[in-house]
Tab-separated table of C-alpha atoms and ligand atoms in Angstrom:
chain	number	residue	atom	x	y	z
A	20	UNK	CA	102.340	119.016	86.505
A	21	UNK	CA	105.104	119.365	89.055
A	22	UNK	CA	106.357	116.878	91.591
A	23	UNK	CA	105.958	117.874	95.208
A	24	UNK	CA	107.632	116.323	98.209
A	25	UNK	CA	105.547	117.844	100.939
A	26	UNK	CA	102.423	119.902	101.440
A	27	UNK	CA	99.749	120.873	103.884
A	28	UNK	CA	96.231	119.684	103.256
A	29	UNK	CA	93.057	120.938	104.794
A	30	UNK	CA	90.476	118.253	104.946
A	31	UNK	CA	86.806	117.920	105.700
A	32	UNK	CA	86.308	117.187	109.368
A	33	UNK	CA	83.980	114.231	109.419
A	34	UNK	CA	84.687	112.884	112.897
A	35	UNK	CA	85.404	114.486	116.283
A	36	UNK	CA	88.976	113.266	116.055
A	37	UNK	CA	89.336	114.643	112.588
A	38	UNK	CA	87.870	117.961	113.708
A	39	UNK	CA	90.496	118.099	116.464
A	40	UNK	CA	93.208	117.614	113.857
A	41	UNK	CA	91.825	120.259	111.486
A	42	UNK	CA	95.129	120.853	109.745
A	43	UNK	CA	97.045	117.853	108.683
A	44	UNK	CA	100.670	118.241	107.733
A	45	UNK	CA	102.329	115.410	105.944
A	46	UNK	CA	105.067	114.450	103.555
A	47	UNK	CA	103.942	113.127	100.211
A	48	UNK	CA	106.192	110.349	98.984
A	49	UNK	CA	108.441	111.417	96.112
A	50	UNK	CA	106.862	109.222	93.459
A	51	UNK	CA	103.439	110.716	93.981
A	52	UNK	CA	102.888	113.684	91.779
A	53	UNK	CA	100.511	116.339	92.995
A	54	UNK	CA	99.272	119.358	91.132
A	55	UNK	CA	100.654	122.452	92.842
A	56	UNK	CA	98.300	125.097	94.177
A	57	UNK	CA	95.510	122.545	94.343
A	58	UNK	CA	93.764	124.014	91.323
A	59	UNK	CA	93.402	120.676	89.679
A	60	UNK	CA	90.765	118.330	91.031
A	61	UNK	CA	92.711	115.122	90.635
A	62	UNK	CA	95.932	113.464	91.797
A	63	UNK	CA	97.907	111.001	89.713
A	64	UNK	CA	99.779	107.993	90.992
A	65	UNK	CA	102.585	106.023	89.412
A	66	UNK	CA	100.251	103.115	88.706
A	67	UNK	CA	97.975	105.365	86.697
A	68	UNK	CA	95.317	105.679	89.385
A	69	UNK	CA	93.789	109.107	89.329
A	70	UNK	CA	92.045	110.249	92.455
A	71	UNK	CA	89.436	112.911	92.870
A	72	UNK	CA	90.460	115.585	95.351
A	73	UNK	CA	87.263	115.288	97.399
A	74	UNK	CA	87.888	111.547	97.738
A	75	UNK	CA	91.425	112.234	98.866
A	76	UNK	CA	90.252	114.717	101.482
A	77	UNK	CA	87.497	112.569	102.940
A	78	UNK	CA	89.798	109.617	103.027
A	79	UNK	CA	92.418	111.607	104.856
A	80	UNK	CA	89.754	112.284	107.457
A	81	UNK	CA	88.784	108.612	107.763
A	82	UNK	CA	92.360	107.462	107.997
A	83	UNK	CA	93.336	110.240	110.331
A	84	UNK	CA	90.564	109.266	112.738
A	85	UNK	CA	91.722	105.646	112.587
A	86	UNK	CA	95.292	106.695	113.233
A	87	UNK	CA	94.273	109.053	116.026
A	88	UNK	CA	92.381	106.308	117.828
A	89	UNK	CA	95.481	104.191	117.418
A	90	UNK	CA	97.603	106.899	118.991
A	91	UNK	CA	95.276	107.408	121.948
A	92	UNK	CA	95.369	103.864	123.183
A	93	UNK	CA	98.800	103.554	124.745
A	94	UNK	CA	97.651	102.585	128.271
A	95	UNK	CA	95.625	99.538	127.379
A	96	UNK	CA	98.148	98.584	124.755
A	97	UNK	CA	100.727	98.022	127.485
A	98	UNK	CA	98.348	95.704	129.314
A	99	UNK	CA	97.499	93.664	126.249
A	100	UNK	CA	100.990	93.501	124.848
A	101	UNK	CA	100.993	89.755	124.496
A	102	UNK	CA	100.907	87.977	121.183
A	103	UNK	CA	99.875	84.382	120.932
A	104	UNK	CA	100.340	83.897	124.637
A	105	UNK	CA	103.648	85.672	124.933
A	106	UNK	CA	104.590	89.178	125.835
A	107	UNK	CA	105.591	91.002	122.725
A	108	UNK	CA	107.030	94.430	123.162
A	109	UNK	CA	107.821	94.771	119.512
A	110	UNK	CA	104.360	95.351	118.047
A	111	UNK	CA	102.905	98.796	118.285
A	112	UNK	CA	99.704	97.670	119.912
A	113	UNK	CA	97.915	100.958	119.720
A	114	UNK	CA	95.078	99.299	117.936
A	115	UNK	CA	92.341	99.136	120.481
A	116	UNK	CA	90.664	102.289	121.708
A	117	UNK	CA	89.362	102.560	125.256
A	118	UNK	CA	85.868	103.724	126.102
A	119	UNK	CA	84.540	104.413	129.583
A	120	UNK	CA	81.276	102.674	130.497
A	121	UNK	CA	79.976	103.090	134.058
A	122	UNK	CA	83.423	104.115	135.156
A	123	UNK	CA	84.920	100.904	133.705
A	124	UNK	CA	87.370	100.782	130.842
A	125	UNK	CA	86.329	98.554	127.976
A	126	UNK	CA	88.212	97.815	124.780
A	127	UNK	CA	86.598	99.152	121.620
A	128	UNK	CA	87.910	97.420	118.519
A	129	UNK	CA	89.116	99.722	115.743
A	130	UNK	CA	87.447	98.917	112.430
A	131	UNK	CA	89.766	97.356	109.840
A	132	UNK	CA	90.283	99.148	106.541
A	133	UNK	CA	87.717	98.317	103.909
A	134	UNK	CA	87.895	98.775	100.161
A	135	UNK	CA	86.062	102.105	100.435
A	136	UNK	CA	88.769	103.569	102.662
A	137	UNK	CA	91.368	103.096	99.984
A	138	UNK	CA	92.348	106.487	98.739
A	139	UNK	CA	95.871	107.825	99.005
A	140	UNK	CA	97.036	109.015	102.387
A	141	UNK	CA	100.341	110.288	103.642
A	142	UNK	CA	102.976	108.517	105.661
A	143	UNK	CA	102.539	109.320	109.332
A	144	UNK	CA	105.404	110.068	111.639
A	145	UNK	CA	108.431	107.886	111.411
A	146	UNK	CA	107.184	104.394	112.220
A	147	UNK	CA	106.608	102.015	109.382
A	148	UNK	CA	102.947	101.409	108.589
A	149	UNK	CA	102.326	97.752	107.946
A	150	UNK	CA	99.053	96.457	106.506
A	151	UNK	CA	97.795	93.029	107.538
A	152	UNK	CA	94.546	91.166	107.010
A	153	UNK	CA	92.409	90.763	110.089
A	154	UNK	CA	91.715	92.609	113.299
A	155	UNK	CA	93.924	93.044	116.389
A	156	UNK	CA	94.725	89.661	117.895
A	157	UNK	CA	95.051	87.942	114.491
A	158	UNK	CA	98.213	85.941	113.852
A	159	UNK	CA	98.900	88.232	110.920
A	160	UNK	CA	99.242	91.124	113.357
A	161	UNK	CA	101.833	89.118	115.290
A	162	UNK	CA	103.631	88.439	111.998
A	163	UNK	CA	103.646	92.173	111.193
A	164	UNK	CA	105.212	92.809	114.616
A	165	UNK	CA	107.857	90.172	114.087
A	166	UNK	CA	108.679	91.411	110.585
A	167	UNK	CA	108.776	95.077	111.545
A	168	UNK	CA	109.307	95.681	115.275
A	169	UNK	CA	107.694	98.923	116.505
A	170	UNK	CA	105.620	99.247	113.342
A	171	UNK	CA	102.137	100.723	113.185
A	172	UNK	CA	100.080	97.659	112.287
A	173	UNK	CA	97.114	98.574	110.054
A	174	UNK	CA	94.212	96.092	110.091
A	175	UNK	CA	92.584	95.454	106.690
A	176	UNK	CA	89.401	93.488	106.099
A	177	UNK	CA	90.681	91.603	103.030
A	178	UNK	CA	94.009	90.511	101.570
A	179	UNK	CA	93.329	92.619	98.483
A	180	UNK	CA	92.887	95.723	100.624
A	181	UNK	CA	96.306	95.155	102.217
A	182	UNK	CA	97.905	94.977	98.745
A	183	UNK	CA	96.139	98.166	97.687
A	184	UNK	CA	96.995	99.951	100.921
A	185	UNK	CA	100.675	99.616	99.971
A	186	UNK	CA	100.139	100.475	96.316
A	187	UNK	CA	98.284	103.653	97.294
A	188	UNK	CA	100.908	104.665	99.898
A	189	UNK	CA	98.486	104.236	102.816
A	190	UNK	CA	100.861	101.630	104.177
A	191	UNK	CA	104.576	101.137	103.597
A	192	UNK	CA	104.536	97.335	103.724
A	193	UNK	CA	102.054	94.463	103.797
A	194	UNK	CA	102.606	91.216	105.694
A	195	UNK	CA	100.431	88.402	104.366
A	196	UNK	CA	100.240	84.624	104.959
A	197	UNK	CA	101.090	82.327	102.056
A	198	UNK	CA	101.305	78.886	103.578
A	199	UNK	CA	100.813	76.890	106.731
A	200	UNK	CA	102.578	73.685	107.683
A	201	UNK	CA	99.243	71.900	108.263
A	202	UNK	CA	96.680	73.732	106.130
A	203	UNK	CA	98.880	74.265	103.049
A	204	UNK	CA	98.938	77.224	100.683
A	205	UNK	CA	96.777	80.309	100.979
A	206	UNK	CA	95.909	80.382	97.289
A	207	UNK	CA	94.275	83.760	97.312
A	208	UNK	CA	97.562	85.457	98.110
A	209	UNK	CA	99.382	83.591	95.334
A	210	UNK	CA	96.805	84.913	92.872
A	211	UNK	CA	97.044	88.427	94.303
A	212	UNK	CA	100.851	88.429	94.064
A	213	UNK	CA	100.441	88.068	90.316
A	214	UNK	CA	97.621	90.565	89.987
A	215	UNK	CA	99.446	93.287	91.931
A	216	UNK	CA	102.895	94.755	91.360
A	217	UNK	CA	104.354	94.543	94.858
A	218	UNK	CA	107.732	92.933	95.553
A	219	UNK	CA	108.540	90.310	98.159
A	220	UNK	CA	111.176	91.845	100.447
A	221	UNK	CA	111.229	89.272	103.235
A	222	UNK	CA	109.529	86.375	104.963
A	223	UNK	CA	108.624	85.560	108.558
A	224	UNK	CA	107.455	82.327	110.067
A	225	UNK	CA	105.173	82.351	113.085
A	226	UNK	CA	104.443	79.366	115.326
A	227	UNK	CA	100.643	79.272	115.495
A	228	UNK	CA	99.363	78.243	118.896
A	229	UNK	CA	95.558	77.988	118.855
A	230	UNK	CA	93.103	78.205	121.771
A	231	UNK	CA	89.371	77.482	122.003
A	232	UNK	CA	87.730	80.656	123.304
A	233	UNK	CA	84.230	81.364	124.653
A	234	UNK	CA	82.420	83.856	126.842
A	235	UNK	CA	83.265	83.598	130.547
A	236	UNK	CA	81.168	80.884	132.239
A	237	UNK	CA	80.445	78.913	129.047
A	238	UNK	CA	81.302	75.187	129.296
A	239	UNK	CA	82.813	73.286	126.364
A	240	UNK	CA	79.903	70.821	126.402
A	241	UNK	CA	77.460	73.700	125.715
A	242	UNK	CA	79.244	74.856	122.544
A	243	UNK	CA	77.141	74.083	119.453
A	244	UNK	CA	79.158	76.152	116.947
A	245	UNK	CA	82.867	76.813	116.450
A	246	UNK	CA	83.864	79.757	114.253
A	247	UNK	CA	87.281	80.731	112.905
A	248	UNK	CA	89.420	81.349	109.855
A	249	UNK	CA	89.190	78.270	107.552
A	250	UNK	CA	92.940	77.693	107.947
A	251	UNK	CA	92.609	77.710	111.741
A	252	UNK	CA	89.668	75.276	111.572
A	253	UNK	CA	91.752	73.014	109.327
A	254	UNK	CA	94.712	73.203	111.715
A	255	UNK	CA	92.568	72.130	114.696
A	256	UNK	CA	90.313	69.628	112.944
A	257	UNK	CA	91.205	66.589	115.078
A	258	UNK	CA	91.245	68.487	118.374
A	259	UNK	CA	87.786	69.877	117.606
A	260	UNK	CA	86.533	66.346	116.818
A	261	UNK	CA	87.422	65.453	120.400
A	262	UNK	CA	86.576	68.703	122.194
A	263	UNK	CA	83.341	69.659	120.418
A	264	UNK	CA	82.306	66.598	118.357
A	265	UNK	CA	78.737	67.808	117.765
A	266	UNK	CA	79.441	71.466	117.097
A	267	UNK	CA	79.024	72.945	113.619
A	268	UNK	CA	82.129	74.631	112.194
A	269	UNK	CA	81.816	77.926	110.383
A	270	UNK	CA	84.360	79.967	108.477
A	271	UNK	CA	85.139	83.527	109.564
A	272	UNK	CA	87.350	86.287	108.085
A	273	UNK	CA	90.094	85.762	110.620
A	274	UNK	CA	90.609	84.133	113.988
A	275	UNK	CA	90.489	87.324	116.044
A	276	UNK	CA	87.386	88.608	114.235
A	277	UNK	CA	85.651	85.382	115.277
A	278	UNK	CA	86.557	86.049	118.914
A	279	UNK	CA	85.444	89.658	118.609
A	280	UNK	CA	82.120	88.559	117.085
A	281	UNK	CA	81.346	86.250	120.004
A	282	UNK	CA	82.055	89.021	122.502
A	283	UNK	CA	80.171	91.706	120.582
A	284	UNK	CA	77.067	89.527	120.168
A	285	UNK	CA	77.202	87.874	123.597
A	286	UNK	CA	77.001	84.393	122.023
A	287	UNK	CA	76.843	81.714	124.726
A	288	UNK	CA	76.601	78.764	122.329
A	289	UNK	CA	79.599	79.676	120.147
A	290	UNK	CA	83.345	79.241	120.555
A	291	UNK	CA	86.229	80.599	118.457
A	292	UNK	CA	89.576	79.146	117.501
A	293	UNK	CA	91.995	82.033	118.037
A	294	UNK	CA	95.091	83.228	119.893
A	295	UNK	CA	95.358	83.801	123.636
A	296	UNK	CA	95.970	87.452	122.794
A	297	UNK	CA	92.510	87.532	121.161
A	298	UNK	CA	91.102	86.092	124.429
A	299	UNK	CA	92.654	88.990	126.347
A	300	UNK	CA	91.577	91.631	123.849
A	301	UNK	CA	87.941	90.518	123.678
A	302	UNK	CA	87.531	89.341	127.277
A	303	UNK	CA	86.968	85.680	126.485
A	304	UNK	CA	87.987	82.646	128.525
A	305	UNK	CA	90.298	79.950	127.214
A	306	UNK	CA	88.437	76.617	127.198
A	307	UNK	CA	91.406	74.722	125.751
A	308	UNK	CA	94.980	75.750	124.978
A	309	UNK	CA	97.358	74.429	122.316
A	310	UNK	CA	94.653	72.751	120.211
A	311	UNK	CA	96.584	72.810	116.899
A	312	UNK	CA	96.778	69.251	115.583
A	313	UNK	CA	100.550	69.492	115.270
A	314	UNK	CA	102.540	71.184	118.046
A	315	UNK	CA	104.912	72.525	115.392
A	316	UNK	CA	102.182	74.394	113.518
A	317	UNK	CA	103.837	77.243	111.593
A	318	UNK	CA	102.525	79.840	109.152
A	319	UNK	CA	104.814	81.564	106.668
A	320	UNK	CA	104.153	85.202	105.850
A	321	UNK	CA	105.598	87.362	103.078
A	322	UNK	CA	106.662	90.963	103.546
A	323	UNK	CA	105.656	93.061	100.530
A	324	UNK	CA	106.797	96.509	99.415
A	325	UNK	CA	106.471	98.809	96.441
A	326	UNK	CA	110.190	98.559	95.672
A	327	UNK	CA	112.375	95.447	95.603
A	328	UNK	CA	115.398	95.152	97.881
A	329	UNK	CA	118.888	94.757	96.497
A	330	UNK	CA	119.790	91.049	96.661
A	331	UNK	CA	122.934	90.145	98.628
A	332	UNK	CA	125.175	87.153	99.084
A	333	UNK	CA	126.379	87.636	102.666
A	334	UNK	CA	123.439	85.763	104.197
A	335	UNK	CA	120.979	83.065	103.062
A	336	UNK	CA	118.561	84.418	100.482
A	337	UNK	CA	115.499	82.956	98.855
A	338	UNK	CA	114.053	83.962	95.473
A	339	UNK	CA	110.413	83.574	94.430
A	340	UNK	CA	109.404	83.385	90.780
A	341	UNK	CA	106.224	82.703	88.837
A	342	UNK	CA	106.140	81.400	85.278
A	343	UNK	CA	103.868	79.955	82.611
A	344	UNK	CA	104.964	77.299	80.140
A	345	UNK	CA	105.175	78.169	76.454
A	346	UNK	CA	101.953	77.237	74.708
A	347	UNK	CA	101.758	73.627	73.427
A	348	UNK	CA	104.937	72.662	75.314
A	349	UNK	CA	102.940	70.943	78.072
A	350	UNK	CA	104.318	69.584	81.303
A	351	UNK	CA	107.764	68.689	79.910
A	352	UNK	CA	108.528	72.375	80.487
A	353	UNK	CA	108.154	71.867	84.196
A	354	UNK	CA	110.757	69.123	84.093
A	355	UNK	CA	113.165	71.342	82.125
A	356	UNK	CA	112.667	74.264	84.487
A	357	UNK	CA	113.302	72.134	87.538
A	358	UNK	CA	116.448	70.701	85.940
A	359	UNK	CA	117.770	74.237	85.362
A	360	UNK	CA	117.893	74.563	89.138
A	361	UNK	CA	119.012	70.997	89.868
A	362	UNK	CA	122.037	71.246	87.515
A	363	UNK	CA	123.211	74.292	89.426
A	364	UNK	CA	122.675	72.685	92.799
A	365	UNK	CA	119.964	75.157	93.746
A	366	UNK	CA	117.401	73.725	96.156
A	367	UNK	CA	113.731	74.466	95.708
A	368	UNK	CA	111.752	75.067	98.896
A	369	UNK	CA	108.280	75.355	97.408
A	370	UNK	CA	106.355	74.754	94.217
A	371	UNK	CA	102.736	75.723	93.749
A	372	UNK	CA	100.497	75.745	90.712
A	373	UNK	CA	97.490	77.961	90.101
A	374	UNK	CA	95.130	78.249	87.142
A	375	UNK	CA	96.452	80.372	84.269
A	376	UNK	CA	93.686	82.954	84.368
A	377	UNK	CA	94.344	84.357	80.864
A	378	UNK	CA	94.625	80.932	79.233
A	379	UNK	CA	92.967	78.340	81.539
A	380	UNK	CA	92.508	75.545	78.951
A	381	UNK	CA	94.644	73.923	76.241
A	382	UNK	CA	92.743	71.826	73.709
A	383	UNK	CA	94.857	68.979	72.324
A	384	UNK	CA	94.377	66.057	69.919
A	385	UNK	CA	93.890	65.664	66.150
A	386	UNK	CA	90.184	64.923	66.482
A	387	UNK	CA	90.405	61.181	65.814
A	388	UNK	CA	89.633	60.438	69.476
A	389	UNK	CA	87.942	63.750	70.192
A	390	UNK	CA	89.834	66.540	71.948
A	391	UNK	CA	91.458	66.529	75.345
A	392	UNK	CA	91.151	69.689	77.384
A	393	UNK	CA	94.229	70.144	79.520
A	394	UNK	CA	94.411	72.831	82.160
A	395	UNK	CA	97.086	75.518	81.921
A	396	UNK	CA	98.939	76.650	85.025
A	397	UNK	CA	101.004	79.387	86.545
A	398	UNK	CA	103.846	77.810	88.493
A	399	UNK	CA	105.218	79.514	91.598
A	400	UNK	CA	108.673	78.386	92.671
A	401	UNK	CA	110.802	79.421	95.658
A	402	UNK	CA	114.486	78.555	95.475
A	403	UNK	CA	117.368	78.946	97.896
A	404	UNK	CA	119.663	81.408	96.166
A	405	UNK	CA	120.035	85.147	95.809
A	406	UNK	CA	119.545	86.914	92.495
A	407	UNK	CA	122.996	88.388	93.138
A	408	UNK	CA	124.489	84.912	92.535
A	409	UNK	CA	125.536	84.049	88.963
A	410	UNK	CA	124.113	80.513	89.321
A	411	UNK	CA	120.651	81.975	90.027
A	412	UNK	CA	120.939	84.413	87.113
A	413	UNK	CA	122.023	81.592	84.790
A	414	UNK	CA	119.212	79.331	85.975
A	415	UNK	CA	116.663	82.047	85.265
A	416	UNK	CA	118.169	82.766	81.846
A	417	UNK	CA	117.619	79.108	81.030
A	418	UNK	CA	114.108	79.055	82.507
A	419	UNK	CA	113.226	81.998	80.292
A	420	UNK	CA	113.863	79.853	77.223
A	421	UNK	CA	111.076	77.438	78.164
A	422	UNK	CA	108.500	79.885	79.426
A	423	UNK	CA	106.093	82.332	77.855
A	424	UNK	CA	105.953	84.389	81.028
A	425	UNK	CA	108.454	84.765	83.864
A	426	UNK	CA	108.417	87.192	86.755
A	427	UNK	CA	110.752	87.442	89.729
A	428	UNK	CA	108.466	88.194	92.672
A	429	UNK	CA	111.387	88.958	94.970
A	430	UNK	CA	114.820	87.947	96.213
A	431	UNK	CA	114.911	88.323	99.980
A	432	UNK	CA	116.588	87.126	103.196
A	433	UNK	CA	115.334	83.806	104.527
A	434	UNK	CA	113.780	83.719	107.990
A	435	UNK	CA	116.563	81.963	109.914
A	436	UNK	CA	115.305	82.615	113.464
A	437	UNK	CA	115.922	79.660	115.789
A	438	UNK	CA	113.193	77.083	115.905
A	439	UNK	CA	110.733	77.338	118.791
A	440	UNK	CA	107.406	75.533	118.779
A	441	UNK	CA	105.663	77.595	121.377
A	442	UNK	CA	106.778	81.161	121.372
A	443	UNK	CA	105.958	83.767	118.776
A	444	UNK	CA	108.531	86.035	120.382
A	445	UNK	CA	111.387	83.595	120.279
A	446	UNK	CA	110.631	82.307	116.795
B	13	PRE	O1	93.076	84.618	111.100
B	13	PRE	C1	94.205	84.979	111.461
B	13	PRE	O2	94.488	85.203	112.635
B	13	PRE	C2	95.232	85.159	110.443
B	13	PRE	O3	96.173	85.852	110.677
B	13	PRE	C3	95.094	84.406	109.151
B	13	PRE	C4	95.755	83.032	109.176
B	13	PRE	C5	95.819	82.455	107.741
B	13	PRE	O4	95.380	83.077	106.790
B	13	PRE	O5	96.324	81.347	107.612
B	13	PRE	C6	97.136	83.170	109.640
B	13	PRE	C7	97.717	82.243	110.421
B	13	PRE	C8	97.018	81.005	110.802
B	13	PRE	O6	97.488	80.041	109.906
B	13	PRE	C9	95.555	81.103	110.661
B	13	PRE	C10	94.993	82.094	109.958
């Protein structure tokens, strides 16, 4: 087996776009090893994933057609280049194709990646490909644009798919939400951080400015159902009590998908909580603007990559770790770990606990009163120091003494952009 850095692949033409692009030239990232001459039927990846050649080829076709529709949509992209109510020239908004119906141009949403699309694909061109969960108009797309200006934002239908897109080299980075100032932690992504091997290389915070959207002509009083991402519903709970007190609330994959669903199904009794950019993309009217319960509603996103960045000391850095206490040591370990940081004057910015999936229960007691069943946890801690600083290294050396498991998820620059409650662009 020999490592290759570039090759030409012919692939099955499954779509008109793919047929147009019959020959597909791409660079294969160095760490991917490919059997030369294409005699072998499978490809191996650093994580041990072996991929059948037919799968690779058909997935190239699927992804190529997605990318081609992205590339063809420049005109409309200019018109819709507003994120969360503000013009945003930094996101590559080539994410909505344009179809002509009766001489009129109408936006056709590009399908997000699904788990079945996940086979290795090459890097395209020079712009960074950034996976996010949701469809165009989601806040996560705005976060991807803030984190990586001029990136190609790749919509994924689930968080897990975004992780895998990076692991399989379909995307170069993922940008995923981890916490919101009103709704709290997005637990799923904490669990996925542990399950996958990606590194945190940065963070971005996005002011989230929600609108209530409906089909043109629909009045707020006629809305009997409000759909959105559970976090968005939680962030607008009190506003919705006032605006639509009798409407049922239903969870949706993401805010923009809820808006898209209303438009696609011509639902006159349903409204969505989503961004003003989603209103523009899916031709909905804004019934109410700024309906987040706190005007300073902010969501924090992590930037994830296959490789860690080198920690520095010339600007404020944050480090994220996850650990499990040594068995039978109980919660006193948490106190000891926190003191390791306190003694070194290192501030913690976040602590989160999740079930210890390998060891969820600890049975204690000598039997005289029965047995107590205590839950075991994984603790996630963010602290304000760079791993390049001796005090951080010493703190972690001490933490290691009390823990059965310790992983540094990443040491990365803090988002220090000036505070602005209303503008995604200025944030
Ligand atoms: O649904 C979206 O638009 C998302 O980007 C997801 C998400 C989240 O998961 O918290 C991101 C930001 C807002 O807090 C609401 C929803």
